[in-house]
Short mmCIF file of C-alpha atoms in Angstrom, two decimals:
data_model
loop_
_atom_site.label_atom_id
_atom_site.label_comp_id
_atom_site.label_asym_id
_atom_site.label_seq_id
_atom_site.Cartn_x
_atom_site.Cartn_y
_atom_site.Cartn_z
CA UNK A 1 0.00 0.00 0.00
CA UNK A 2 2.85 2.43 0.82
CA UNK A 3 5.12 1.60 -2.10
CA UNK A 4 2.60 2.66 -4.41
CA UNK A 5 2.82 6.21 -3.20
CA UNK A 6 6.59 6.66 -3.42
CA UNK A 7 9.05 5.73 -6.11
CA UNK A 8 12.45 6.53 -3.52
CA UNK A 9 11.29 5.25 -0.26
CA UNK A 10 13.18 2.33 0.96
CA UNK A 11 11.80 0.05 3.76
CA UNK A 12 12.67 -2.09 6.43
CA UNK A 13 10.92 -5.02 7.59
CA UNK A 14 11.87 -7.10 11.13
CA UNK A 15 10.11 -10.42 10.66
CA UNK A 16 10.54 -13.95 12.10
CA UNK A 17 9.45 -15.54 8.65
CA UNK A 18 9.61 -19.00 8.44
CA UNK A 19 11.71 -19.20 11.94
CA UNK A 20 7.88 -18.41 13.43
CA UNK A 21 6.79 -20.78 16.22
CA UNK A 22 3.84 -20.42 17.63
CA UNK A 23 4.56 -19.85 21.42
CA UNK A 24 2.08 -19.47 24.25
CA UNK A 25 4.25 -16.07 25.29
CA UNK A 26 3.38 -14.33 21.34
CA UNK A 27 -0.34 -13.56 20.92
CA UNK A 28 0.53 -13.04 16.92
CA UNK A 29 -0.33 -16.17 14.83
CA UNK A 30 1.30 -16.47 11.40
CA UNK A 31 0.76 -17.95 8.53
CA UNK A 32 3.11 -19.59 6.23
CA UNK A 33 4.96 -17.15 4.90
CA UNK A 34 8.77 -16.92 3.96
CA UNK A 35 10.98 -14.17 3.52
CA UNK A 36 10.89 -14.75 -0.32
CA UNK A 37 7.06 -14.78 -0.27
CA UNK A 38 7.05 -11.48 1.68
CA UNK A 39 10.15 -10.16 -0.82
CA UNK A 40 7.77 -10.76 -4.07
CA UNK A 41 5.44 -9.06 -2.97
CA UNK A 42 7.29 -5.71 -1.15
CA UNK A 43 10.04 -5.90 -4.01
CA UNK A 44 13.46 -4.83 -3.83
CA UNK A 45 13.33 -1.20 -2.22
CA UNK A 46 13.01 -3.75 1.44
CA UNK A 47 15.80 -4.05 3.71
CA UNK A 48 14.53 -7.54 5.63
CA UNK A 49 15.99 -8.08 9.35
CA UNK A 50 15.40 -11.75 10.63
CA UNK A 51 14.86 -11.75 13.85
CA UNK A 52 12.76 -11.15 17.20
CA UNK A 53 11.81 -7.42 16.90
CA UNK A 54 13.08 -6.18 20.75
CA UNK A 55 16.32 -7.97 19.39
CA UNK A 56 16.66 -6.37 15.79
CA UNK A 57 15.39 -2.52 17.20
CA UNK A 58 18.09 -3.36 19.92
CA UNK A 59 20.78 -3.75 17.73
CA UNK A 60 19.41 -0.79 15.18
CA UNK A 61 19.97 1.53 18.16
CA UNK A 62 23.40 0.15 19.26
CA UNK A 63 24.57 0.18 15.81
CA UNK A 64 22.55 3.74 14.41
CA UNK A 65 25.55 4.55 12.42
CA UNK A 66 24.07 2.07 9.95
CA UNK A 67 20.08 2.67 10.88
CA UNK A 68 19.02 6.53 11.15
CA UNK A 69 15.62 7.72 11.96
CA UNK A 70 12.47 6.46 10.30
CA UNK A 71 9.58 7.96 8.42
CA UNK A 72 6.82 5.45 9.26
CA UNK A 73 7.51 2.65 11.61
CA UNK A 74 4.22 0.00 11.27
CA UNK A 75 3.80 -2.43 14.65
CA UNK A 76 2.20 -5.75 14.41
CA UNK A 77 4.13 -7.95 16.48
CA UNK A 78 3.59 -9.48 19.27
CA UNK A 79 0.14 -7.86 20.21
CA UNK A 80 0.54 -8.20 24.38
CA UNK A 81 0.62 -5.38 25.83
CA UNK A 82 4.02 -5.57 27.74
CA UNK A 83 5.16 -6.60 23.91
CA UNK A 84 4.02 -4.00 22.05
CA UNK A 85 5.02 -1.11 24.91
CA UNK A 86 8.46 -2.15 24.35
CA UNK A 87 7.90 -2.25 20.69
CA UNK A 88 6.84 1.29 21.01
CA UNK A 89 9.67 2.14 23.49
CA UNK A 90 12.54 0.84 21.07
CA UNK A 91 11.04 2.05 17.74
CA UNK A 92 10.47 5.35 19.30
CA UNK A 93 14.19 6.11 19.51
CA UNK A 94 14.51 5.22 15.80
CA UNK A 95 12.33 8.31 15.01
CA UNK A 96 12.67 11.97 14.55
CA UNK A 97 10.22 14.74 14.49
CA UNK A 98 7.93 14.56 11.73
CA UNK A 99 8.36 10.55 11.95
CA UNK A 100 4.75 8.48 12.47
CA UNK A 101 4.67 5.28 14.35
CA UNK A 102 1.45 3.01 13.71
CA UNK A 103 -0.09 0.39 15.78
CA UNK A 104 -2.11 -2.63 14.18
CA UNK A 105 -5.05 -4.08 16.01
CA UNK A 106 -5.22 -1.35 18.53
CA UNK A 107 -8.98 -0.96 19.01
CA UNK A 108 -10.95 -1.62 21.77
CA UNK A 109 -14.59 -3.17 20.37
CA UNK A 110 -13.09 -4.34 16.77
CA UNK A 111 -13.03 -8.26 16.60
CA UNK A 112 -10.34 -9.76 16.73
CA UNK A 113 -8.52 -7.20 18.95
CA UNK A 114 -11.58 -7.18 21.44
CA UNK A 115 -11.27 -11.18 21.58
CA UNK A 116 -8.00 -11.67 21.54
CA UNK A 117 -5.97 -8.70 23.01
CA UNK A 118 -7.90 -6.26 24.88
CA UNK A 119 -9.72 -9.09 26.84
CA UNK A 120 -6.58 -10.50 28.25
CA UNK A 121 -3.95 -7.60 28.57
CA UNK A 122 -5.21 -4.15 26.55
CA UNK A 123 -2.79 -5.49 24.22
CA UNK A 124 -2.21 -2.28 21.59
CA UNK A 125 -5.46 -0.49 21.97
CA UNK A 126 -3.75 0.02 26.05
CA UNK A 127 -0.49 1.06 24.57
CA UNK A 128 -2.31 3.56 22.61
CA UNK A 129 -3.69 5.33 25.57
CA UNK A 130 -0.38 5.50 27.33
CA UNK A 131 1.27 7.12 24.28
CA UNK A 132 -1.69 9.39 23.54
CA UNK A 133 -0.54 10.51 27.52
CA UNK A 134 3.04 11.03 26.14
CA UNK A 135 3.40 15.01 25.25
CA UNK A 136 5.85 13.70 22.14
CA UNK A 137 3.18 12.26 20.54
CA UNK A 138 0.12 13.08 18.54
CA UNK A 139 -2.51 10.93 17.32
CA UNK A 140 -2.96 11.86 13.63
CA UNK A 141 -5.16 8.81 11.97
CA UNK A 142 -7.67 6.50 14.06
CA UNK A 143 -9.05 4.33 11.35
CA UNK A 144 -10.86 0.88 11.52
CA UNK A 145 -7.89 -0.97 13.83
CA UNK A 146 -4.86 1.01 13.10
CA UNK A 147 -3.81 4.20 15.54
CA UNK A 148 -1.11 6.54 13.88
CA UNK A 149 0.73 8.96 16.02
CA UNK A 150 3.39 11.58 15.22
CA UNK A 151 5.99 12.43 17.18
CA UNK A 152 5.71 16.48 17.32
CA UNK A 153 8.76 17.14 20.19
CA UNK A 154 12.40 15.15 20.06
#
């Protein structure tokens, strides 16, 4: 959906791909996809990172002389809520101001965030609240199950 609106913008996704194993711990289910399933599709303006995503946006901060700051980071990982807070934590010092971070299935009545996340934990819909509490952030797009905010202060 993005690609279509840029013809420069390069893109990085963090993805276990076929390494996925479904684990009590991870509310996100997968299906079968590979990395070269994922790469057809995306085509070859993606940087791909195999890995656990608090691992990979670990590393990107350790080593930012390689990673700098990101337009749009999209979460849909793990969707506990203890997950995707430190999603948010680690992505959130791989942006600037300007840069938009977006949270999937973060709404409260939508199925099957209701069911499956907000029943047990919050899951992203709760993270969503806490960072609509941080002053850095502005929500700028609250559609269907995706919350978009913008980080307005460094």
């Amino acid at each position: 959906y993005m690609k279509q609106f840029t013809k420069t913008t390069t893109f990085t996704g963090i993805d276990l791909f076929e390494d996925f194993v479904m684990d009590p711990k991870n509310t996100h289910t997968s299906g079968t996809y590979t990395r070269d399933n994922v790469a057809s599709v995306v085509g070859d303006r993606t940087t791909f990172l195999k890995g656990n995503s608090v691992n990979v946006l670990e590393n990107m901060i350790e080593d930012n002389k390689t990673y700098s700051f990101y337009d749009v980071i999209f979460l849909d990982a793990d969707h506990s809520f203890n997950a995707t807070m430190k999603d948010f934590e680690l992505a959130s010092q791989l942006m600037t101001y300007g840069s938009c971070i977006a949270f999937h299935n973060a709404s409260f009545c939508g199925e099957p965030d209701f069911s499956l996340y907000v029943k047990s934990d919050g899951g992203p819909a709760a993270v969503c609240l806490k960072v609509m509490e941080d002053m850095r952030f502005a929500l700028v797009a609250d559609v269907d199950r995706l919350k978009v905010f913008k980080k307005i202060v460094i």
